[in-house]
Short mmCIF file of C-alpha atoms and ligand atoms in Angstrom, two decimals:
data_model
loop_
_atom_site.label_atom_id
_atom_site.label_comp_id
_atom_site.label_asym_id
_atom_site.label_seq_id
_atom_site.Cartn_x
_atom_site.Cartn_y
_atom_site.Cartn_z
CA MET A 1 6.34 5.80 26.61
CA ARG A 2 8.82 3.31 28.07
CA ALA A 3 11.86 2.24 26.09
CA ASP A 4 10.26 -1.15 25.34
CA GLY A 5 7.39 0.56 23.50
CA ALA A 6 4.69 0.02 26.15
CA PHE A 7 2.76 3.04 27.37
CA VAL A 8 2.65 3.97 31.00
CA SER A 9 0.60 7.11 30.41
CA VAL A 10 -1.19 8.52 27.42
CA PRO A 11 -1.07 12.28 26.98
CA GLU A 12 -4.09 14.60 26.95
CA VAL A 13 -4.51 17.22 24.23
CA THR A 14 -6.17 20.61 24.29
CA PRO A 15 -8.83 21.53 21.69
CA ALA A 16 -6.55 24.33 20.43
CA LEU A 17 -3.70 21.90 19.79
CA LEU A 18 -6.00 19.42 18.09
CA SER A 19 -7.47 22.02 15.75
CA ARG A 20 -3.94 23.20 14.78
CA TYR A 21 -3.03 19.68 13.59
CA ASP A 22 -6.41 18.47 12.31
CA VAL A 23 -5.59 19.30 8.69
CA PRO A 24 -5.45 17.20 5.51
CA GLY A 25 -2.21 15.47 4.60
CA PRO A 26 -0.68 12.37 3.01
CA ARG A 27 -0.13 9.08 4.83
CA TYR A 28 3.36 8.98 3.28
CA THR A 29 3.34 5.42 2.02
CA SER A 30 5.42 7.10 -0.69
CA TYR A 31 7.21 10.38 -1.15
CA PRO A 32 6.06 12.25 -3.07
CA ALA A 33 2.48 11.20 -2.26
CA VAL A 34 0.50 9.94 -5.27
CA PRO A 35 -1.46 13.22 -5.85
CA ASP A 36 1.93 14.98 -6.15
CA TRP A 37 3.36 12.73 -8.84
CA ARG A 38 4.50 14.52 -11.98
CA GLY A 39 3.64 11.69 -14.45
CA ALA A 40 6.74 11.90 -16.58
CA PHE A 41 6.74 8.59 -18.53
CA ASP A 42 4.53 6.32 -20.63
CA HIS A 43 3.98 2.55 -20.76
CA ALA A 44 6.92 1.99 -23.14
CA ALA A 45 9.37 3.81 -20.84
CA TRP A 46 7.95 1.87 -17.87
CA ALA A 47 8.44 -1.43 -19.72
CA GLY A 48 12.04 -0.42 -20.45
CA HIS A 49 12.65 0.46 -16.81
CA LEU A 50 11.34 -2.92 -15.61
CA ALA A 51 14.41 -4.57 -17.15
CA VAL A 52 16.19 -3.51 -13.96
CA LEU A 53 14.30 -6.30 -12.17
CA GLY A 54 16.12 -8.91 -14.23
CA THR A 55 19.52 -7.78 -12.97
CA SER A 56 18.88 -6.23 -9.57
CA ALA A 57 19.96 -8.09 -6.44
CA ALA A 58 17.34 -6.27 -4.35
CA PRO A 59 14.40 -8.42 -3.22
CA LEU A 60 11.09 -8.14 -5.09
CA ALA A 61 7.69 -7.86 -3.39
CA LEU A 62 4.48 -8.47 -5.35
CA TYR A 63 1.11 -6.89 -4.68
CA VAL A 64 -1.83 -8.49 -6.54
CA HIS A 65 -5.06 -6.49 -6.57
CA LEU A 66 -8.31 -8.49 -6.71
CA PRO A 67 -11.02 -5.81 -6.77
CA PHE A 68 -14.23 -7.83 -6.41
CA CYS A 69 -16.61 -7.80 -3.46
CA ALA A 70 -20.04 -9.31 -2.77
CA SER A 71 -21.45 -6.01 -1.45
CA ARG A 72 -20.34 -2.43 -0.83
CA CYS A 73 -19.29 -1.27 2.63
CA LEU A 74 -20.20 2.40 2.93
CA TYR A 75 -16.86 3.44 4.47
CA CYS A 76 -14.84 1.70 1.76
CA GLY A 77 -11.86 3.64 0.46
CA CYS A 78 -10.48 0.79 -1.65
CA ASN A 79 -10.70 0.27 -5.36
CA ALA A 80 -13.51 -2.32 -5.38
CA THR A 81 -16.18 -3.59 -7.80
CA VAL A 82 -19.35 -5.20 -6.51
CA THR A 83 -20.53 -8.23 -8.46
CA THR A 84 -22.23 -11.57 -7.88
CA ARG A 85 -20.92 -13.23 -11.03
CA ALA A 86 -17.89 -15.54 -11.05
CA GLU A 87 -17.46 -15.06 -14.82
CA VAL A 88 -16.65 -11.35 -14.23
CA VAL A 89 -13.72 -12.52 -12.13
CA ASP A 90 -12.69 -15.00 -14.85
CA ARG A 91 -12.60 -12.19 -17.40
CA TYR A 92 -10.49 -10.10 -15.02
CA LEU A 93 -8.07 -12.98 -14.43
CA THR A 94 -7.69 -13.56 -18.17
CA ARG A 95 -6.51 -9.95 -18.52
CA LEU A 96 -4.37 -10.24 -15.39
CA TYR A 97 -2.52 -13.18 -17.00
CA ARG A 98 -1.86 -11.01 -20.05
CA GLU A 99 -0.49 -8.33 -17.75
CA LEU A 100 1.80 -10.98 -16.21
CA ASP A 101 3.02 -11.99 -19.69
CA MET A 102 3.82 -8.37 -20.51
CA LEU A 103 5.64 -7.94 -17.20
CA ALA A 104 7.64 -11.14 -17.82
CA ASN A 105 8.70 -9.85 -21.25
CA ALA A 106 9.69 -6.48 -19.82
CA MET A 107 11.67 -7.98 -16.92
CA GLY A 108 13.62 -10.50 -19.00
CA GLU A 109 15.21 -12.57 -16.26
CA ARG A 110 13.03 -13.82 -13.42
CA ALA A 111 13.41 -11.89 -10.20
CA HIS A 112 13.09 -13.77 -6.92
CA VAL A 113 9.96 -12.82 -5.01
CA CYS A 114 10.57 -12.47 -1.28
CA GLU A 115 7.01 -11.44 -0.43
CA MET A 116 3.59 -11.60 -2.12
CA HIS A 117 0.37 -10.02 -0.89
CA TRP A 118 -3.13 -10.47 -2.32
CA GLY A 119 -5.33 -7.48 -1.49
CA GLY A 120 -8.53 -5.94 -2.71
CA GLY A 121 -11.45 -5.82 -2.88
CA THR A 122 -11.93 -9.23 -1.38
CA PRO A 123 -9.35 -11.81 -2.49
CA ASN A 124 -11.44 -14.59 -0.95
CA PHE A 125 -14.30 -13.66 -3.28
CA LEU A 126 -12.39 -15.84 -5.77
CA THR A 127 -13.30 -19.52 -5.98
CA ASP A 128 -10.72 -22.15 -5.01
CA ARG A 129 -10.22 -22.93 -8.70
CA GLN A 130 -9.59 -19.27 -9.51
CA CYS A 131 -7.12 -18.95 -6.61
CA GLU A 132 -5.21 -22.06 -7.70
CA GLN A 133 -5.03 -20.90 -11.32
CA LEU A 134 -3.88 -17.41 -10.36
CA PHE A 135 -1.23 -18.75 -8.00
CA ALA A 136 0.08 -21.13 -10.69
CA ARG A 137 0.34 -18.29 -13.22
CA LEU A 138 2.17 -16.11 -10.72
CA GLN A 139 4.54 -19.02 -10.02
CA ASP A 140 5.21 -19.42 -13.73
CA THR A 141 6.04 -15.74 -14.09
CA PHE A 142 8.05 -15.10 -10.94
CA GLY A 143 10.42 -17.06 -8.76
CA ILE A 144 7.84 -17.84 -6.10
CA ASP A 145 8.94 -20.69 -3.86
CA ALA A 146 8.77 -21.89 -0.27
CA ARG A 147 10.89 -18.91 0.83
CA THR A 148 8.29 -16.42 -0.46
CA GLU A 149 6.21 -15.02 2.39
CA CYS A 150 2.60 -15.05 1.12
CA SER A 151 -0.19 -13.05 2.78
CA VAL A 152 -3.84 -12.53 1.93
CA GLU A 153 -6.68 -10.22 3.01
CA ALA A 154 -9.97 -11.98 3.71
CA ASP A 155 -13.54 -10.98 4.45
CA PRO A 156 -14.69 -13.13 7.41
CA ARG A 157 -18.25 -13.05 6.06
CA LEU A 158 -17.18 -15.17 3.06
CA VAL A 159 -14.46 -17.39 4.52
CA THR A 160 -14.90 -21.18 4.52
CA ARG A 161 -12.71 -23.93 5.93
CA GLU A 162 -12.08 -25.21 2.38
CA GLN A 163 -10.95 -21.78 1.29
CA LEU A 164 -8.50 -21.45 4.18
CA ARG A 165 -7.14 -24.91 3.33
CA THR A 166 -6.66 -23.87 -0.28
CA PHE A 167 -4.75 -20.74 0.74
CA ARG A 168 -2.58 -22.77 3.12
CA GLN A 169 -1.87 -25.44 0.50
CA LEU A 170 -0.82 -22.72 -1.93
CA GLY A 171 1.67 -21.45 0.66
CA PHE A 172 -0.10 -18.48 2.28
CA SER A 173 1.03 -18.21 5.90
CA ARG A 174 -0.36 -14.79 6.86
CA ILE A 175 -4.00 -13.76 6.84
CA SER A 176 -5.67 -10.45 7.58
CA TYR A 177 -9.36 -10.14 8.49
CA GLY A 178 -11.38 -6.95 8.18
CA VAL A 179 -13.19 -6.47 11.51
CA GLN A 180 -13.52 -2.64 11.69
CA ASP A 181 -15.95 -2.46 14.63
CA VAL A 182 -18.00 -5.08 16.49
CA ASP A 183 -20.87 -2.79 17.55
CA GLU A 184 -24.16 -3.59 15.82
CA ALA A 185 -25.24 0.05 15.40
CA VAL A 186 -21.89 0.93 13.83
CA GLN A 187 -22.00 -2.13 11.59
CA GLU A 188 -25.44 -1.14 10.35
CA ALA A 189 -24.31 2.44 9.74
CA ILE A 190 -21.40 1.24 7.60
CA GLY A 191 -23.36 -1.43 5.74
CA ARG A 192 -21.23 -4.31 6.99
CA VAL A 193 -22.88 -6.62 9.48
CA GLN A 194 -20.72 -9.45 10.82
CA PRO A 195 -21.44 -10.91 14.26
CA VAL A 196 -18.52 -11.25 16.67
CA SER A 197 -19.15 -15.00 16.91
CA MET A 198 -18.52 -15.30 13.16
CA VAL A 199 -15.22 -13.40 13.35
CA ARG A 200 -14.16 -15.43 16.38
CA ASP A 201 -14.93 -18.70 14.54
CA MET A 202 -12.94 -17.57 11.52
CA VAL A 203 -9.99 -16.58 13.70
CA GLU A 204 -10.05 -20.03 15.32
CA LEU A 205 -10.35 -21.70 11.93
CA ALA A 206 -7.35 -19.77 10.58
CA ARG A 207 -5.32 -20.97 13.56
CA THR A 208 -6.51 -24.56 13.18
CA GLU A 209 -5.59 -24.53 9.52
CA GLY A 210 -2.06 -23.42 10.43
CA PHE A 211 -1.74 -19.75 9.50
CA ALA A 212 1.41 -18.55 11.26
CA SER A 213 0.28 -14.95 11.54
CA LEU A 214 -3.12 -13.34 11.95
CA ASN A 215 -3.85 -9.63 11.55
CA LEU A 216 -7.09 -7.83 12.42
CA ASP A 217 -8.02 -4.50 10.77
CA LEU A 218 -9.95 -2.03 12.92
CA ILE A 219 -11.20 1.43 11.96
CA TYR A 220 -11.80 4.39 14.27
CA GLY A 221 -13.83 7.46 13.33
CA LEU A 222 -16.75 5.47 11.87
CA PRO A 223 -20.37 6.68 12.08
CA ARG A 224 -22.07 6.09 15.44
CA GLN A 225 -18.83 5.03 17.10
CA THR A 226 -18.61 6.00 20.77
CA PRO A 227 -15.85 5.51 23.34
CA GLY A 228 -17.91 2.66 24.81
CA SER A 229 -18.56 0.89 21.51
CA PHE A 230 -14.97 1.17 20.36
CA SER A 231 -13.75 0.04 23.74
CA ARG A 232 -15.73 -3.18 23.25
CA THR A 233 -14.19 -3.56 19.79
CA ILE A 234 -10.68 -3.24 21.23
CA GLU A 235 -11.51 -5.66 24.03
CA THR A 236 -12.89 -8.18 21.52
CA ALA A 237 -9.81 -7.85 19.32
CA LEU A 238 -7.53 -8.36 22.34
CA SER A 239 -9.48 -11.45 23.35
CA MET A 240 -8.72 -13.01 19.94
CA ALA A 241 -4.96 -12.48 20.53
CA PRO A 242 -4.00 -11.49 16.96
CA ASP A 243 -0.31 -11.22 16.10
CA ARG A 244 -0.89 -7.76 14.61
CA VAL A 245 -3.62 -5.15 14.61
CA ALA A 246 -3.96 -2.29 12.14
CA CYS A 247 -6.12 0.52 13.54
CA PHE A 248 -6.79 2.95 10.71
CA GLY A 249 -8.55 6.29 10.89
CA TYR A 250 -11.66 6.41 8.71
CA ALA A 251 -11.05 8.72 5.74
CA HIS A 252 -14.33 10.44 4.90
CA VAL A 253 -13.82 11.62 1.32
CA PRO A 254 -17.30 11.52 -0.31
CA TRP A 255 -16.09 13.79 -3.13
CA MET A 256 -13.74 10.91 -4.13
CA LYS A 257 -15.85 7.92 -3.00
CA ALA A 258 -19.49 8.63 -3.90
CA HIS A 259 -20.91 5.73 -1.81
CA GLN A 260 -19.63 7.50 1.35
CA LYS A 261 -22.35 10.14 0.72
CA ARG A 262 -24.74 7.58 2.20
CA ILE A 263 -23.02 8.07 5.57
CA GLU A 264 -24.72 10.85 7.50
CA GLU A 265 -21.99 13.30 8.47
CA SER A 266 -23.78 14.18 11.71
CA THR A 267 -23.15 10.61 12.91
CA LEU A 268 -19.37 10.86 12.49
CA PRO A 269 -17.26 11.45 15.62
CA ARG A 270 -15.73 14.94 15.86
CA ALA A 271 -11.95 15.43 15.76
CA SER A 272 -11.63 15.38 19.55
CA GLU A 273 -13.72 12.19 19.71
CA ARG A 274 -11.69 10.55 16.93
CA PHE A 275 -8.52 11.41 18.80
CA ALA A 276 -9.92 9.94 22.01
CA LEU A 277 -10.88 6.70 20.23
CA PHE A 278 -7.38 6.23 18.86
CA ARG A 279 -5.75 7.24 22.13
CA ASP A 280 -7.80 4.55 23.85
CA ALA A 281 -6.64 2.02 21.25
CA VAL A 282 -3.00 2.97 21.89
CA ARG A 283 -3.48 2.71 25.65
CA ARG A 284 -5.30 -0.61 25.55
CA PHE A 285 -3.10 -2.37 23.01
CA THR A 286 0.19 -1.21 24.52
CA ASN A 287 -1.00 -2.09 28.02
CA GLY A 288 -2.15 -5.41 26.56
CA GLY A 289 1.43 -6.23 25.59
CA TYR A 290 1.49 -4.98 22.01
CA ARG A 291 4.08 -2.61 20.57
CA TRP A 292 2.82 0.53 18.83
CA ILE A 293 4.37 0.42 15.36
CA GLY A 294 4.60 3.55 13.21
CA ILE A 295 1.35 5.48 12.90
CA ASP A 296 -1.38 2.94 13.35
CA HIS A 297 -0.12 -0.64 13.77
CA PHE A 298 0.26 -2.78 16.87
CA ALA A 299 2.25 -6.01 17.05
CA ARG A 300 3.15 -8.57 19.68
CA PRO A 301 6.73 -8.15 20.94
CA GLU A 302 7.94 -11.33 19.23
CA ASP A 303 6.38 -10.38 15.88
CA PRO A 304 8.91 -9.55 13.12
CA LEU A 305 7.45 -6.02 12.87
CA SER A 306 8.21 -5.37 16.55
CA LEU A 307 11.68 -6.89 16.26
CA ALA A 308 12.38 -4.72 13.21
CA ALA A 309 11.09 -1.61 15.02
CA ASP A 310 13.27 -2.39 18.06
CA ALA A 311 16.32 -2.78 15.83
CA GLY A 312 15.56 0.36 13.77
CA ARG A 313 14.94 -1.80 10.67
CA LEU A 314 11.32 -0.87 10.02
CA HIS A 315 10.46 0.39 6.51
CA ARG A 316 7.37 1.80 4.85
CA ASN A 317 5.99 1.35 1.36
CA PHE A 318 2.59 1.17 -0.39
CA MET A 319 1.77 -2.06 1.44
CA GLY A 320 2.32 -0.32 4.79
CA TYR A 321 5.08 -1.18 7.26
CA THR A 322 7.59 -3.85 6.27
CA THR A 323 10.72 -5.44 7.68
CA ARG A 324 12.63 -5.44 4.38
CA SER A 325 14.79 -2.62 3.10
CA GLY A 326 15.49 -1.57 -0.46
CA GLU A 327 13.01 -3.98 -1.98
CA HIS A 328 11.30 -3.40 -5.29
CA LEU A 329 7.52 -3.48 -5.21
CA LEU A 330 5.59 -4.58 -8.29
CA GLY A 331 1.83 -4.04 -8.37
CA ILE A 332 -0.42 -6.17 -10.60
CA GLY A 333 -4.10 -5.53 -11.37
CA THR A 334 -6.31 -2.44 -11.28
CA SER A 335 -5.09 0.55 -9.22
CA SER A 336 -1.99 -1.29 -7.96
CA ILE A 337 1.14 0.74 -7.35
CA SER A 338 4.74 -0.17 -8.13
CA GLU A 339 7.98 1.27 -6.80
CA ILE A 340 11.00 0.13 -8.77
CA ASP A 341 14.42 1.70 -8.35
CA GLY A 342 13.23 5.28 -7.86
CA TRP A 343 10.30 5.07 -10.29
CA PHE A 344 6.68 5.00 -9.13
CA ALA A 345 3.79 3.84 -11.35
CA GLN A 346 0.10 3.23 -10.72
CA ASN A 347 -2.15 1.08 -12.90
CA ALA A 348 -5.48 2.42 -14.16
CA ALA A 349 -7.92 2.24 -11.24
CA ASP A 350 -11.12 1.43 -13.13
CA LEU A 351 -11.74 -1.88 -14.85
CA GLY A 352 -12.62 -0.33 -18.25
CA PRO A 353 -9.42 1.69 -18.86
CA TRP A 354 -7.27 -1.07 -17.35
CA GLN A 355 -8.79 -3.67 -19.67
CA ARG A 356 -8.50 -1.42 -22.72
CA GLU A 357 -4.78 -0.88 -22.15
CA ILE A 358 -4.16 -4.60 -21.76
CA ASP A 359 -6.22 -5.42 -24.86
CA ALA A 360 -4.01 -2.92 -26.73
CA HIS A 361 -0.93 -4.83 -25.46
CA ARG A 362 0.25 -1.97 -23.26
CA LEU A 363 1.22 -2.13 -19.59
CA PRO A 364 -1.86 -0.50 -18.03
CA ILE A 365 -0.22 2.35 -16.09
CA ALA A 366 -2.20 5.55 -15.61
CA ARG A 367 0.39 7.73 -13.88
CA GLY A 368 3.91 7.73 -12.55
CA HIS A 369 6.80 9.66 -11.15
CA VAL A 370 10.59 9.48 -11.37
CA MET A 371 12.21 10.50 -8.09
CA SER A 372 14.73 13.33 -8.21
CA ASP A 373 17.76 13.34 -5.89
CA ASP A 374 15.85 15.76 -3.66
CA ASP A 375 12.83 13.39 -3.63
CA ARG A 376 15.07 10.50 -2.58
CA GLN A 377 16.65 12.43 0.29
CA ARG A 378 13.36 13.82 1.56
CA GLY A 379 11.68 10.44 1.06
CA THR A 380 14.39 8.76 3.17
CA ALA A 381 13.99 11.36 5.92
CA ILE A 382 10.18 11.06 5.93
CA ALA A 383 10.27 7.25 5.96
CA HIS A 384 12.75 7.33 8.86
CA LEU A 385 10.48 9.68 10.77
CA MET A 386 7.37 7.56 10.12
CA CYS A 387 9.18 4.36 11.21
CA ASN A 388 11.47 5.51 14.02
CA ALA A 389 9.79 8.64 15.44
CA GLU A 390 12.97 10.67 15.11
CA LEU A 391 14.75 12.73 12.50
CA PRO A 392 18.56 12.61 12.51
CA PHE A 393 19.67 15.94 11.04
CA ASP A 394 22.15 14.29 8.70
CA LEU A 395 19.21 12.74 6.81
CA PHE A 396 17.88 16.14 5.87
CA PRO A 397 19.18 17.60 2.62
CA GLY A 398 20.33 21.20 2.86
CA ASP A 399 20.37 23.88 5.48
CA ILE A 400 19.10 22.81 8.91
CA GLU A 401 18.18 26.31 10.17
CA PRO A 402 14.88 26.64 8.21
CA LEU A 403 13.95 23.14 9.32
CA VAL A 404 14.53 24.00 12.98
CA ASP A 405 12.34 27.08 12.45
CA ALA A 406 9.63 24.93 10.82
CA TYR A 407 9.49 22.67 13.89
CA GLU A 408 9.46 25.43 16.48
CA GLN A 409 5.67 25.40 16.88
CA CYS A 410 5.73 21.58 17.15
CA ALA A 411 8.41 21.84 19.85
CA ALA A 412 6.36 24.50 21.67
CA ASP A 413 3.35 22.17 21.51
CA GLY A 414 5.39 19.35 23.05
CA LEU A 415 5.39 17.12 19.95
CA VAL A 416 9.17 17.11 19.38
CA ARG A 417 12.40 17.76 21.27
CA PHE A 418 15.58 19.15 19.72
CA GLU A 419 18.67 17.08 20.52
CA SER A 420 22.20 17.95 19.38
CA ASP A 421 22.03 15.78 16.26
CA ARG A 422 18.35 14.99 15.81
CA LEU A 423 14.72 15.78 16.37
CA THR A 424 13.06 13.31 18.73
CA VAL A 425 9.30 12.74 18.65
CA THR A 426 7.69 12.80 22.12
CA PRO A 427 4.92 10.35 23.19
CA LEU A 428 2.39 13.09 22.36
CA GLY A 429 4.06 13.68 18.98
CA ARG A 430 3.58 10.00 18.07
CA PHE A 431 -0.12 10.83 17.57
CA PHE A 432 0.81 13.47 14.97
CA LEU A 433 3.52 11.70 12.96
CA ARG A 434 1.88 12.59 9.65
CA ASN A 435 1.86 16.27 10.59
CA LEU A 436 5.49 16.06 11.65
CA ALA A 437 6.44 15.01 8.11
CA PHE A 438 4.86 18.11 6.56
CA PRO A 439 7.91 20.39 7.00
CA LEU A 440 9.98 17.83 5.04
CA ASP A 441 7.50 17.71 2.15
CA ALA A 442 8.61 20.04 -0.65
CA TYR A 443 5.34 19.44 -2.55
CA ARG A 444 3.18 20.66 0.29
CA GLY A 445 1.53 23.92 -0.69
CA ALA A 446 -1.58 25.97 -0.96
CA ALA A 447 -3.53 23.14 -2.60
CA ASP A 448 -3.27 21.01 0.53
CA GLY A 449 -6.10 22.90 2.15
CA THR A 450 -8.31 21.48 -0.60
CA ARG A 451 -9.65 17.97 -0.96
CA ARG A 452 -6.56 16.11 -2.11
CA PHE A 453 -5.90 14.26 1.15
CA SER A 454 -7.77 12.90 4.15
CA ARG A 455 -7.43 14.56 7.59
CA ALA A 456 -4.27 13.77 9.53
CA VAL A 457 -6.01 13.39 12.94
S1 SF4 B 1 -15.13 -5.73 1.59
FE1 SF4 B 1 -13.40 -4.27 1.74
S2 SF4 B 1 -12.94 -3.68 -0.37
FE2 SF4 B 1 -14.98 -4.65 -0.39
S3 SF4 B 1 -16.43 -2.94 -0.23
FE3 SF4 B 1 -16.02 -3.69 1.88
S4 SF4 B 1 -14.31 -2.41 2.60
FE4 SF4 B 1 -14.39 -2.19 0.38
#
């Protein structure tokens, strides 16, 4: 990889190396990962802790979860509810406003919101009226103003010009479309058919309506994907010139997501094929002028993500990669996750339990974790590794010798190099960043061979 982040050659891997690293593991959007949380507090303690938001100078980011979709995509790993009825959304929003009231009471003072993201589900399943009402309630509760960077996920199958106008008038400047794969056979296998012409029209419309930034989500490892079909997907994405591309690996976890059982496992690409698909994406996007960011993102060189990566200012939280450091993240709605001053909390994932908690006037958290000093140090080291592809030894708490031992196999496999003061990830190692965090993870143990996490390759 050249210093400017563009690839001049993409490494080959042997089957033996691939099978050594094709094991389950976290994506490290938090440390510890959610399945490792110890759940040490209840809703009252969480409410008490939120008072820190009233006095903290650190920026606040909001994530609003809108779980409704018109139909179920078979690969879906999100927390989503399929419905055709607008009144179901109204009932959800009524509860969401009560959650906002409880959060406002707990926070005391208003915190300024630097960033707000609406995710799902399908946020653009909401009607214009519902979007306007929700935005107004969020404005009433938090210090949302013209400085707040607002982004929204949208399903191109449902987008209309009026809807894009509404989002723009409300202040959304970033939009992300789910594309996944443009091949018809793949789209049929995943239960999500959307012609390329439709996506292209929606991309054009988003530009015409003035969105400053456009992201496309792709997924590799889907059923019936082949190098040829995915190559066409990459080519199509490049032709639309998005500012950012997220290229996620499909997580096949039918024991956690029952609808994935409808995907025939024999149609899924094998590990070596999955690796080849992603390697092709890295090659094509970097040769197409994009920077490879973290594990699975690509951004144009002038994009804030690329500038932050170049300057070593990239950070990682539950929303993915971000350019802001030390921010608090407050999640609202079912399954959303918060990270406030060393405390993690996740809301109840299912509508029923979430509603019941709100109706009982309790913040609807289902689990949480308070970071220890060791968690903070390891979390900082892991985040640095996931963002900067290096591990300065002074970030690692404790004795370095066992750590050097733990990375010996990785060094022998050509994934890392030992320098005098740090571990540097090689171009080949970039493909295994998740694996390279494992030696830093004190919670990693025997149970990781079970079905707690998706595969790292
Ligand atoms: S639109 Fe998105 S959230 Fe909804 S079912 Fe499909 S993948 Fe899941």
